[in-house]
mmCIF file of C-alpha atoms in Angstrom:
data_model
loop_
_atom_site.group_PDB
_atom_site.id
_atom_site.type_symbol
_atom_site.label_atom_id
_atom_site.label_comp_id
_atom_site.label_asym_id
_atom_site.label_seq_id
_atom_site.Cartn_x
_atom_site.Cartn_y
_atom_site.Cartn_z
ATOM 1 C CA MET A 1 0.000 0.000 0.000
ATOM 2 C CA THR A 2 2.752 2.299 0.977
ATOM 3 C CA GLY A 3 4.696 1.370 -2.176
ATOM 4 C CA LYS A 4 1.726 2.117 -4.431
ATOM 5 C CA LEU A 5 1.213 5.472 -2.754
ATOM 6 C CA ALA A 6 4.852 6.382 -3.226
ATOM 7 C CA MET A 7 4.610 5.395 -6.898
ATOM 8 C CA LYS A 8 1.572 7.620 -7.363
ATOM 9 C CA LEU A 9 3.352 10.528 -5.722
ATOM 10 C CA ASP A 10 6.419 10.039 -7.938
ATOM 11 C CA THR A 11 4.162 9.876 -10.973
ATOM 12 C CA ARG A 12 2.418 13.103 -10.009
ATOM 13 C CA SER A 13 5.741 14.779 -9.316
ATOM 14 C CA LEU A 14 7.041 13.678 -12.699
ATOM 15 C CA ILE A 15 3.905 14.874 -14.475
ATOM 16 C CA GLY A 16 3.984 18.166 -12.556
ATOM 17 C CA GLY A 17 7.639 18.669 -13.408
ATOM 18 C CA ARG A 18 6.982 17.974 -17.050
ATOM 19 C CA MET A 19 4.033 20.373 -17.086
ATOM 20 C CA LYS A 20 6.191 23.040 -15.485
ATOM 21 C CA SER A 21 8.856 22.404 -18.102
ATOM 22 C CA VAL A 22 6.258 22.723 -20.894
ATOM 23 C CA ARG A 23 5.006 26.030 -19.463
ATOM 24 C CA LEU A 24 8.526 27.408 -19.253
ATOM 25 C CA THR A 25 9.211 26.320 -22.811
ATOM 26 C CA LEU A 26 6.064 28.086 -24.036
ATOM 27 C CA LEU A 27 7.012 31.262 -22.153
ATOM 28 C CA TYR A 28 10.490 31.102 -23.639
ATOM 29 C CA SER A 29 9.111 30.732 -27.166
ATOM 30 C CA LEU A 30 6.772 33.691 -26.701
ATOM 31 C CA TRP A 31 9.652 35.821 -25.443
ATOM 32 C CA CYS A 32 11.804 34.878 -28.416
ATOM 33 C CA LEU A 33 9.012 35.776 -30.820
ATOM 34 C CA SER A 34 8.411 39.125 -29.151
ATOM 35 C CA ALA A 35 12.132 39.937 -29.285
ATOM 36 C CA ALA A 36 12.429 38.712 -32.904
ATOM 37 C CA VAL A 37 15.665 36.995 -32.006
ATOM 38 C CA LEU A 38 14.745 33.304 -32.152
ATOM 39 C CA SER A 39 17.931 32.533 -33.976
ATOM 40 C CA ALA A 40 19.993 34.040 -31.140
ATOM 41 C CA CYS A 41 18.649 31.600 -28.537
ATOM 42 C CA SER A 42 20.790 28.498 -28.987
ATOM 43 C CA THR A 43 19.633 26.744 -25.766
ATOM 44 C CA PRO A 44 16.281 26.819 -23.951
ATOM 45 C CA PHE A 45 17.862 27.333 -20.562
ATOM 46 C CA CYS A 46 20.919 29.123 -19.252
ATOM 47 C CA ASP A 47 22.311 30.579 -16.062
ATOM 48 C CA ALA A 48 20.620 33.934 -16.512
ATOM 49 C CA PRO A 49 18.037 34.952 -13.913
ATOM 50 C CA GLY A 50 14.640 33.448 -14.700
ATOM 51 C CA GLY A 51 16.303 30.625 -16.565
ATOM 52 C CA LEU A 52 15.813 32.416 -19.944
ATOM 53 C CA CYS A 53 18.545 33.004 -22.441
ATOM 54 C CA ALA A 54 19.280 36.671 -22.867
ATOM 55 C CA PRO A 55 19.016 37.725 -26.482
ATOM 56 C CA GLN A 56 22.299 38.120 -28.335
ATOM 57 C CA THR A 57 22.853 40.688 -30.984
ATOM 58 C CA ALA A 58 22.942 39.056 -34.349
ATOM 59 C CA LYS A 59 26.059 39.662 -36.333
ATOM 60 C CA THR A 60 25.328 41.283 -39.656
ATOM 61 C CA SER A 61 27.750 41.242 -42.501
ATOM 62 C CA ALA A 62 28.837 44.585 -43.977
ATOM 63 C CA PRO A 63 27.237 45.415 -47.303
ATOM 64 C CA PRO A 64 29.448 44.689 -50.267
ATOM 65 C CA VAL A 65 31.508 47.628 -51.444
ATOM 66 C CA ILE A 66 30.832 48.474 -55.055
ATOM 67 C CA GLU A 67 33.709 50.301 -56.662
ATOM 68 C CA TYR A 68 32.415 53.220 -58.789
ATOM 69 C CA LYS A 69 34.410 54.017 -61.819
ATOM 70 C CA PRO A 70 32.985 57.063 -63.579
ATOM 71 C CA GLN A 71 32.760 56.656 -67.292
ATOM 72 C CA PRO A 72 34.326 59.479 -69.300
ATOM 73 C CA GLN A 73 31.615 61.630 -70.836
ATOM 74 C CA PRO A 74 32.122 63.104 -74.308
ATOM 75 C CA LEU A 75 32.696 66.854 -74.256
ATOM 76 C CA PRO A 76 29.720 68.859 -75.557
ATOM 77 C CA LYS A 77 30.170 70.249 -79.013
ATOM 78 C CA PRO A 78 30.711 74.016 -78.994
ATOM 79 C CA PRO A 79 27.765 75.978 -80.402
ATOM 80 C CA PRO A 80 28.253 77.135 -83.977
ATOM 81 C CA GLU A 81 29.615 80.648 -84.292
ATOM 82 C CA PRO A 82 26.882 83.109 -85.254
ATOM 83 C CA GLU A 83 27.103 84.411 -88.746
ATOM 84 C CA ALA A 84 28.120 88.018 -89.091
ATOM 85 C CA PRO A 85 25.030 90.144 -89.664
ATOM 86 C CA ALA A 86 24.645 91.340 -93.178
ATOM 87 C CA ALA A 87 25.513 94.974 -93.626
ATOM 88 C CA GLU A 88 22.605 97.244 -94.250
ATOM 89 C CA VAL A 89 22.908 98.101 -97.909
ATOM 90 C CA PHE A 90 20.806 100.807 -99.413
ATOM 91 C CA ALA A 91 19.468 100.120 -102.868
ATOM 92 C CA VAL A 92 20.689 102.571 -105.477
ATOM 93 C CA THR A 93 18.652 101.553 -108.466
ATOM 94 C CA ALA A 94 16.860 104.369 -110.200
ATOM 95 C CA PRO A 95 13.072 104.200 -110.596
ATOM 96 C CA GLY A 96 12.292 101.570 -113.235
ATOM 97 C CA GLU A 97 15.696 99.893 -112.940
ATOM 98 C CA THR A 98 16.327 96.500 -111.357
ATOM 99 C CA ALA A 99 19.262 95.540 -109.193
ATOM 100 C CA ALA A 100 21.895 93.276 -110.736
ATOM 101 C CA PRO A 101 21.563 89.629 -109.631
ATOM 102 C CA ALA A 102 24.085 88.287 -107.132
ATOM 103 C CA ALA A 103 27.000 86.304 -108.565
ATOM 104 C CA ALA A 104 26.653 82.526 -108.347
ATOM 105 C CA ASP A 105 28.897 80.560 -105.993
ATOM 106 C CA GLY A 106 32.374 80.284 -107.420
ATOM 107 C CA ALA A 107 31.698 82.904 -110.068
ATOM 108 C CA THR A 108 33.925 85.933 -110.324
ATOM 109 C CA PRO A 109 32.109 89.261 -110.514
ATOM 110 C CA SER A 110 32.844 91.204 -113.646
ATOM 111 C CA ALA A 111 33.926 94.324 -111.760
ATOM 112 C CA ALA A 112 34.911 94.648 -108.119
ATOM 113 C CA VAL A 113 33.966 97.802 -106.216
ATOM 114 C CA PRO A 114 37.117 99.400 -104.735
ATOM 115 C CA VAL A 115 37.243 99.491 -100.951
ATOM 116 C CA ASP A 116 37.715 103.248 -100.861
ATOM 117 C CA ALA A 117 34.738 103.998 -103.113
ATOM 118 C CA PRO A 118 31.887 106.057 -101.641
ATOM 119 C CA ARG A 119 29.179 103.830 -100.196
ATOM 120 C CA GLN A 120 25.816 103.526 -101.864
ATOM 121 C CA GLY A 121 23.060 105.870 -100.748
ATOM 122 C CA GLY A 122 19.350 105.489 -100.017
ATOM 123 C CA ARG A 123 17.941 105.932 -103.505
ATOM 124 C CA ARG A 124 19.431 107.085 -106.749
ATOM 125 C CA TYR A 125 17.417 110.056 -107.934
ATOM 126 C CA LYS A 126 17.234 111.573 -111.360
ATOM 127 C CA VAL A 127 18.683 115.073 -111.054
ATOM 128 C CA ASN A 128 18.538 118.037 -113.441
ATOM 129 C CA LEU A 129 20.113 120.941 -111.582
ATOM 130 C CA PRO A 130 18.742 124.476 -112.062
ATOM 131 C CA PRO A 131 20.828 127.123 -113.837
ATOM 132 C CA SER A 132 23.076 129.541 -111.967
ATOM 133 C CA ALA A 133 21.357 132.399 -110.144
ATOM 134 C CA SER A 134 21.711 134.900 -107.299
ATOM 135 C CA PHE A 135 18.994 135.766 -104.783
ATOM 136 C CA ASP A 136 18.114 138.515 -102.329
ATOM 137 C CA VAL A 137 16.394 137.110 -99.256
ATOM 138 C CA HIS A 138 14.268 138.631 -96.490
ATOM 139 C CA VAL A 139 14.710 137.023 -93.043
ATOM 140 C CA ASP A 140 12.058 136.992 -90.298
ATOM 141 C CA ARG A 141 12.935 135.656 -86.861
ATOM 142 C CA VAL A 142 10.712 135.025 -83.842
ATOM 143 C CA ASP A 143 12.549 133.874 -80.716
ATOM 144 C CA ALA A 144 11.103 131.403 -78.235
ATOM 145 C CA ASP A 145 10.204 134.279 -75.884
ATOM 146 C CA GLY A 146 8.289 136.087 -78.656
ATOM 147 C CA THR A 147 10.989 138.627 -79.550
ATOM 148 C CA LYS A 148 10.829 139.531 -83.252
ATOM 149 C CA TRP A 149 13.550 140.822 -85.509
ATOM 150 C CA THR A 150 14.204 140.995 -89.237
ATOM 151 C CA GLY A 151 17.266 140.786 -91.418
ATOM 152 C CA SER A 152 18.431 140.148 -94.947
ATOM 153 C CA ALA A 153 20.567 137.618 -96.741
ATOM 154 C CA THR A 154 22.093 136.890 -100.113
ATOM 155 C CA MET A 155 22.196 133.426 -101.636
ATOM 156 C CA SER A 156 24.038 132.318 -104.756
ATOM 157 C CA TRP A 157 24.181 129.173 -106.853
ATOM 158 C CA HIS A 158 26.683 128.839 -109.683
ATOM 159 C CA THR A 159 27.505 125.831 -111.852
ATOM 160 C CA ASP A 160 29.225 125.209 -115.179
ATOM 161 C CA GLY A 161 27.887 121.656 -115.429
ATOM 162 C CA SER A 162 31.041 120.075 -113.958
ATOM 163 C CA HIS A 163 31.724 122.158 -110.843
ATOM 164 C CA TYR A 164 29.642 124.349 -108.577
ATOM 165 C CA THR A 165 29.760 126.857 -105.723
ATOM 166 C CA ALA A 166 26.928 127.751 -103.352
ATOM 167 C CA SER A 167 26.920 130.371 -100.605
ATOM 168 C CA VAL A 168 24.678 132.131 -98.080
ATOM 169 C CA GLN A 169 25.369 135.383 -96.199
ATOM 170 C CA ALA A 170 22.814 136.382 -93.553
ATOM 171 C CA GLY A 171 22.821 139.314 -91.156
ATOM 172 C CA VAL A 172 21.051 142.388 -89.807
ATOM 173 C CA SER A 173 21.446 146.054 -90.665
ATOM 174 C CA LEU A 174 21.878 148.585 -87.852
ATOM 175 C CA LEU A 175 21.823 152.226 -89.036
ATOM 176 C CA ILE A 176 24.700 152.356 -91.528
ATOM 177 C CA ALA A 177 26.375 149.102 -90.451
ATOM 178 C CA ARG A 178 25.637 145.499 -91.339
ATOM 179 C CA ILE A 179 26.393 142.612 -88.982
ATOM 180 C CA ASN A 180 26.864 139.180 -90.537
ATOM 181 C CA LEU A 181 25.341 136.487 -88.373
ATOM 182 C CA LEU A 182 25.872 133.476 -90.617
ATOM 183 C CA SER A 183 28.106 132.607 -93.549
ATOM 184 C CA LEU A 184 27.887 129.297 -95.445
ATOM 185 C CA ARG A 185 29.970 128.234 -98.434
ATOM 186 C CA SER A 186 30.099 124.970 -100.372
ATOM 187 C CA GLU A 187 32.125 123.907 -103.389
ATOM 188 C CA GLY A 188 32.586 120.677 -105.288
ATOM 189 C CA THR A 189 31.667 118.875 -108.489
ATOM 190 C CA ILE A 190 28.623 117.556 -110.360
ATOM 191 C CA ASP A 191 28.321 113.777 -110.803
ATOM 192 C CA ASP A 192 25.678 111.217 -111.770
ATOM 193 C CA TYR A 193 23.953 111.735 -108.410
ATOM 194 C CA GLY A 194 23.727 115.518 -108.698
ATOM 195 C CA ILE A 195 25.681 117.871 -106.454
ATOM 196 C CA ALA A 196 28.846 116.289 -104.998
ATOM 197 C CA PRO A 197 30.273 118.559 -102.260
ATOM 198 C CA ALA A 198 34.001 118.528 -101.527
ATOM 199 C CA THR A 199 34.222 121.161 -98.764
ATOM 200 C CA PHE A 200 31.601 122.989 -96.720
ATOM 201 C CA THR A 201 32.434 125.825 -94.314
ATOM 202 C CA GLU A 202 30.220 127.548 -91.737
ATOM 203 C CA LYS A 203 30.920 130.731 -89.785
ATOM 204 C CA ARG A 204 28.583 132.072 -87.121
ATOM 205 C CA ALA A 205 28.895 135.311 -85.176
ATOM 206 C CA ARG A 206 31.296 135.011 -82.223
ATOM 207 C CA ARG A 207 32.230 131.459 -83.220
ATOM 208 C CA SER A 208 35.170 129.968 -85.070
ATOM 209 C CA GLU A 209 34.721 128.770 -88.625
ATOM 210 C CA THR A 210 34.124 125.033 -89.029
ATOM 211 C CA ALA A 211 34.776 122.862 -92.078
ATOM 212 C CA THR A 212 33.195 119.620 -93.278
ATOM 213 C CA HIS A 213 35.189 117.469 -95.708
ATOM 214 C CA PHE A 214 33.648 114.990 -98.147
ATOM 215 C CA ASN A 215 36.580 112.625 -98.779
ATOM 216 C CA ARG A 216 35.504 110.757 -101.888
ATOM 217 C CA ASP A 217 38.721 108.761 -102.279
ATOM 218 C CA ALA A 218 38.452 107.478 -98.689
ATOM 219 C CA GLY A 219 34.636 107.288 -98.729
ATOM 220 C CA THR A 220 34.243 109.283 -95.489
ATOM 221 C CA ILE A 221 32.888 112.563 -94.134
ATOM 222 C CA THR A 222 35.143 114.265 -91.554
ATOM 223 C CA PHE A 223 34.946 117.499 -89.559
ATOM 224 C CA SER A 224 37.305 120.171 -88.249
ATOM 225 C CA ALA A 225 35.143 120.572 -85.122
ATOM 226 C CA SER A 226 34.972 116.855 -84.307
ATOM 227 C CA GLU A 227 37.055 113.698 -84.583
ATOM 228 C CA ALA A 228 34.005 111.785 -85.790
ATOM 229 C CA SER A 229 33.996 110.106 -89.186
ATOM 230 C CA TYR A 230 30.936 108.955 -91.137
ATOM 231 C CA PRO A 231 30.624 106.757 -94.239
ATOM 232 C CA LEU A 232 30.081 108.895 -97.318
ATOM 233 C CA LEU A 233 26.889 107.858 -99.107
ATOM 234 C CA VAL A 234 26.284 108.696 -102.739
ATOM 235 C CA GLY A 235 24.103 111.758 -103.138
ATOM 236 C CA ALA A 236 25.349 113.259 -99.840
ATOM 237 C CA GLN A 237 24.841 117.023 -99.437
ATOM 238 C CA ASP A 238 25.576 119.875 -97.032
ATOM 239 C CA LYS A 239 23.313 122.577 -95.600
ATOM 240 C CA ALA A 240 24.025 125.010 -98.448
ATOM 241 C CA THR A 241 23.310 122.566 -101.289
ATOM 242 C CA VAL A 242 20.245 120.641 -100.001
ATOM 243 C CA PRO A 243 17.668 123.138 -101.425
ATOM 244 C CA PHE A 244 19.265 123.071 -104.888
ATOM 245 C CA GLN A 245 19.592 119.257 -104.912
ATOM 246 C CA LEU A 246 15.875 118.987 -104.081
ATOM 247 C CA GLY A 247 15.112 121.450 -106.884
ATOM 248 C CA GLY A 248 17.152 119.302 -109.286
ATOM 249 C CA ILE A 249 15.189 116.185 -108.262
ATOM 250 C CA GLY A 250 11.855 117.907 -108.927
ATOM 251 C CA ARG A 251 13.132 119.420 -112.167
ATOM 252 C CA ALA A 252 14.204 116.000 -113.468
ATOM 253 C CA ASP A 253 11.001 114.111 -112.561
ATOM 254 C CA VAL A 254 8.337 115.521 -110.270
ATOM 255 C CA ASN A 255 6.933 112.016 -109.691
ATOM 256 C CA GLN A 256 9.964 111.279 -107.513
ATOM 257 C CA PHE A 257 8.258 113.347 -104.805
ATOM 258 C CA GLY A 258 5.559 110.682 -104.674
ATOM 259 C CA SER A 259 7.635 108.932 -101.983
ATOM 260 C CA ASP A 260 9.982 110.097 -99.235
ATOM 261 C CA ILE A 261 13.258 111.697 -100.307
ATOM 262 C CA ASP A 262 16.225 110.570 -98.175
ATOM 263 C CA ILE A 263 19.427 112.622 -98.377
ATOM 264 C CA GLN A 264 22.553 112.315 -96.233
ATOM 265 C CA VAL A 265 23.566 115.780 -95.008
ATOM 266 C CA GLY A 266 26.989 116.610 -93.580
ATOM 267 C CA GLU A 267 26.757 119.383 -90.969
ATOM 268 C CA ASP A 268 29.432 120.913 -88.730
ATOM 269 C CA LYS A 269 29.987 117.864 -86.461
ATOM 270 C CA GLU A 270 27.939 114.971 -87.833
ATOM 271 C CA ALA A 271 26.186 113.510 -90.857
ATOM 272 C CA THR A 272 22.536 112.437 -90.716
ATOM 273 C CA ILE A 273 19.802 111.347 -93.099
ATOM 274 C CA PHE A 274 17.249 114.067 -93.828
ATOM 275 C CA ARG A 275 13.893 112.588 -94.854
ATOM 276 C CA PHE A 276 11.745 114.991 -96.844
ATOM 277 C CA GLN A 277 8.044 114.455 -97.468
ATOM 278 C CA LEU A 278 5.707 116.215 -99.868
ATOM 279 C CA VAL A 279 3.087 118.316 -98.061
ATOM 280 C CA GLY A 280 1.303 119.647 -101.129
ATOM 281 C CA GLU A 281 0.983 122.652 -103.406
ATOM 282 C CA ASP A 282 1.020 126.133 -101.834
ATOM 283 C CA GLU A 283 0.643 129.610 -103.291
ATOM 284 C CA ILE A 284 2.737 132.087 -101.316
ATOM 285 C CA GLU A 285 3.040 135.878 -101.374
ATOM 286 C CA THR A 286 6.461 137.351 -102.215
ATOM 287 C CA ASP A 287 7.830 140.708 -103.334
ATOM 288 C CA MET A 288 7.870 139.138 -106.807
ATOM 289 C CA GLY A 289 4.127 138.449 -106.580
ATOM 290 C CA LYS A 290 2.223 135.246 -105.926
ATOM 291 C CA VAL A 291 4.259 132.129 -106.590
ATOM 292 C CA VAL A 292 2.925 128.571 -106.881
ATOM 293 C CA THR A 293 5.203 126.216 -104.972
ATOM 294 C CA TRP A 294 5.601 122.604 -103.944
ATOM 295 C CA HIS A 295 5.934 122.362 -100.180
ATOM 296 C CA LEU A 296 8.375 119.771 -98.774
ATOM 297 C CA THR A 297 8.981 119.166 -95.077
ATOM 298 C CA ARG A 298 11.527 117.340 -92.945
ATOM 299 C CA PRO A 299 9.691 116.557 -89.680
ATOM 300 C CA PRO A 300 11.605 116.223 -86.398
ATOM 301 C CA LYS A 301 13.234 112.827 -85.929
ATOM 302 C CA PRO A 302 13.558 111.733 -82.266
ATOM 303 C CA GLY A 303 17.143 110.949 -81.358
ATOM 304 C CA THR A 304 18.539 112.621 -84.480
ATOM 305 C CA TYR A 305 17.234 116.177 -84.912
ATOM 306 C CA SER A 306 14.516 118.054 -83.082
ATOM 307 C CA SER A 307 13.804 120.905 -85.506
ATOM 308 C CA ARG A 308 11.401 120.982 -88.439
ATOM 309 C CA LEU A 309 12.660 122.142 -91.829
ATOM 310 C CA ASP A 310 10.254 123.313 -94.567
ATOM 311 C CA ILE A 311 11.247 124.193 -98.142
ATOM 312 C CA TRP A 312 8.992 125.650 -100.855
ATOM 313 C CA LEU A 313 10.186 124.986 -104.435
ATOM 314 C CA ALA A 314 8.814 126.952 -107.412
ATOM 315 C CA PRO A 315 8.288 124.744 -110.519
ATOM 316 C CA GLY A 316 7.622 127.851 -112.663
ATOM 317 C CA LEU A 317 10.957 129.367 -111.577
ATOM 318 C CA ASN A 318 13.338 126.473 -112.339
ATOM 319 C CA TRP A 319 12.437 124.825 -109.013
ATOM 320 C CA TYR A 320 14.444 127.385 -107.051
ATOM 321 C CA PRO A 321 13.860 127.371 -103.258
ATOM 322 C CA ILE A 322 11.570 130.406 -102.846
ATOM 323 C CA ARG A 323 11.075 129.999 -99.079
ATOM 324 C CA ILE A 324 12.942 128.123 -96.332
ATOM 325 C CA ARG A 325 11.681 127.879 -92.743
ATOM 326 C CA ASN A 326 13.283 126.330 -89.669
ATOM 327 C CA THR A 327 11.144 125.631 -86.584
ATOM 328 C CA GLU A 328 13.232 124.809 -83.518
ATOM 329 C CA ALA A 329 12.133 122.559 -80.660
ATOM 330 C CA SER A 330 11.944 125.633 -78.395
ATOM 331 C CA GLY A 331 9.383 127.224 -80.726
ATOM 332 C CA ALA A 332 11.792 129.743 -82.268
ATOM 333 C CA LEU A 333 10.985 130.312 -85.941
ATOM 334 C CA THR A 334 13.201 131.581 -88.780
ATOM 335 C CA THR A 335 11.740 132.195 -92.257
ATOM 336 C CA GLN A 336 13.764 133.148 -95.349
ATOM 337 C CA THR A 337 11.830 134.315 -98.420
ATOM 338 C CA ILE A 338 13.328 135.333 -101.769
ATOM 339 C CA THR A 339 12.486 138.909 -102.717
ATOM 340 C CA LYS A 340 14.560 139.176 -105.881
ATOM 341 C CA MET A 341 16.386 136.761 -108.153
ATOM 342 C CA LYS A 342 18.680 137.001 -111.150
ATOM 343 C CA GLU A 343 19.815 134.187 -113.414
ATOM 344 C CA LEU A 344 23.556 134.163 -114.070
ATOM 345 C CA SER A 345 25.536 133.077 -117.093
ATOM 346 C CA LYS A 346 27.880 130.124 -116.742
#
C-alpha cells in the first residue's frame, strides 16, 4: 500500500515537473518571438536569472563595397559661331531699274567695287540741276520768348555743269552798319547723283569757322570741329546745297516726290539722313508776286534732330527754293523768303 502510494506521488511529481517544463518552454518561445531573435537563442535554458537566455545581438555582414568608376563623358560640341550680320545696304537703283543679280557661288564678278569707293546711298534720284542764279532774301525771326527781328541775306548758286559753288550770307542792318550772323559756303563737283560737295564751311557770329570734308577717295565725311567720321553715301549734301539738290530732283522728274526723299547731309559735327516728305501745293506771297510752290517738309526725328525744316520749291521758276523755314524745338521760328532773283551766265 505504501509502495503504491509512493509510486503515485512520484508519478504526479514527474507529471507536474513535465508540465512546469512545458510552461517554461512556451514562455520562452513567446519571449523569443516578441524579441524577434529566435535565432539568437541556442539553448532553452541558461544561467541567466529566470532561466531564460538573454538575447544576443545578431552579427550582420557589412554590405558589399561596389567600386564606382565614372565613365568618361564626351565633351559637348561648342555651339556654332553666329554668322556676321549682313551689312545694311541701301538700294541705289533708279526708278524703273532692277538691281543686278548676285554672282553665283564660285563665279567671279565682272567688276569689283574698290574698298575706298563712296558707299551707296538710299535711292538714286534723277537730277537736273537748275541754272546759276543769285537771290536777295528777307529774313524773319521770332525767338522762343516772342521777340521779333528781321534781317536780310544773299544766296548764290553757280555751276558750269562740272563744278559748282553755293553760298549764303545772312545778317542784320543797324543804321549804316551790317552785322553778318551766318556765312555758309560749299564747293565741289557735279556727278551722276547731282551735287557732290568737296568742302563745306560755316561761320557764325562770335564762333570759329568750321569745315566739313567729303573725302571721296576714302569714302568718309570728316569734320574740323569733331574727330568723328561717317561713311560717305552717294548723293550726300551739305546745308548750303540741299535746297538746290531737291530742286534738281523735282526738275528731273516731279513724280519722284511721290515717296519720301532721303538725303545724307553733312553738318558741322555729324552727318545724318534728312527725310523729306511732300506736303502739297502752296501759293505764297512774295515781293515778286504770288508764286505757286511745292511744299516739302523734314519733320523732327527723335534721337537725331529736333527741328522741323520746310522748303517751298517753285516749278515755274526752275524749281528754285523760294522759301525756307526752320522751326526749332523751343518754338523759335526763322523764315527766309526770296524777294529778288537774277539768273547768271555760266
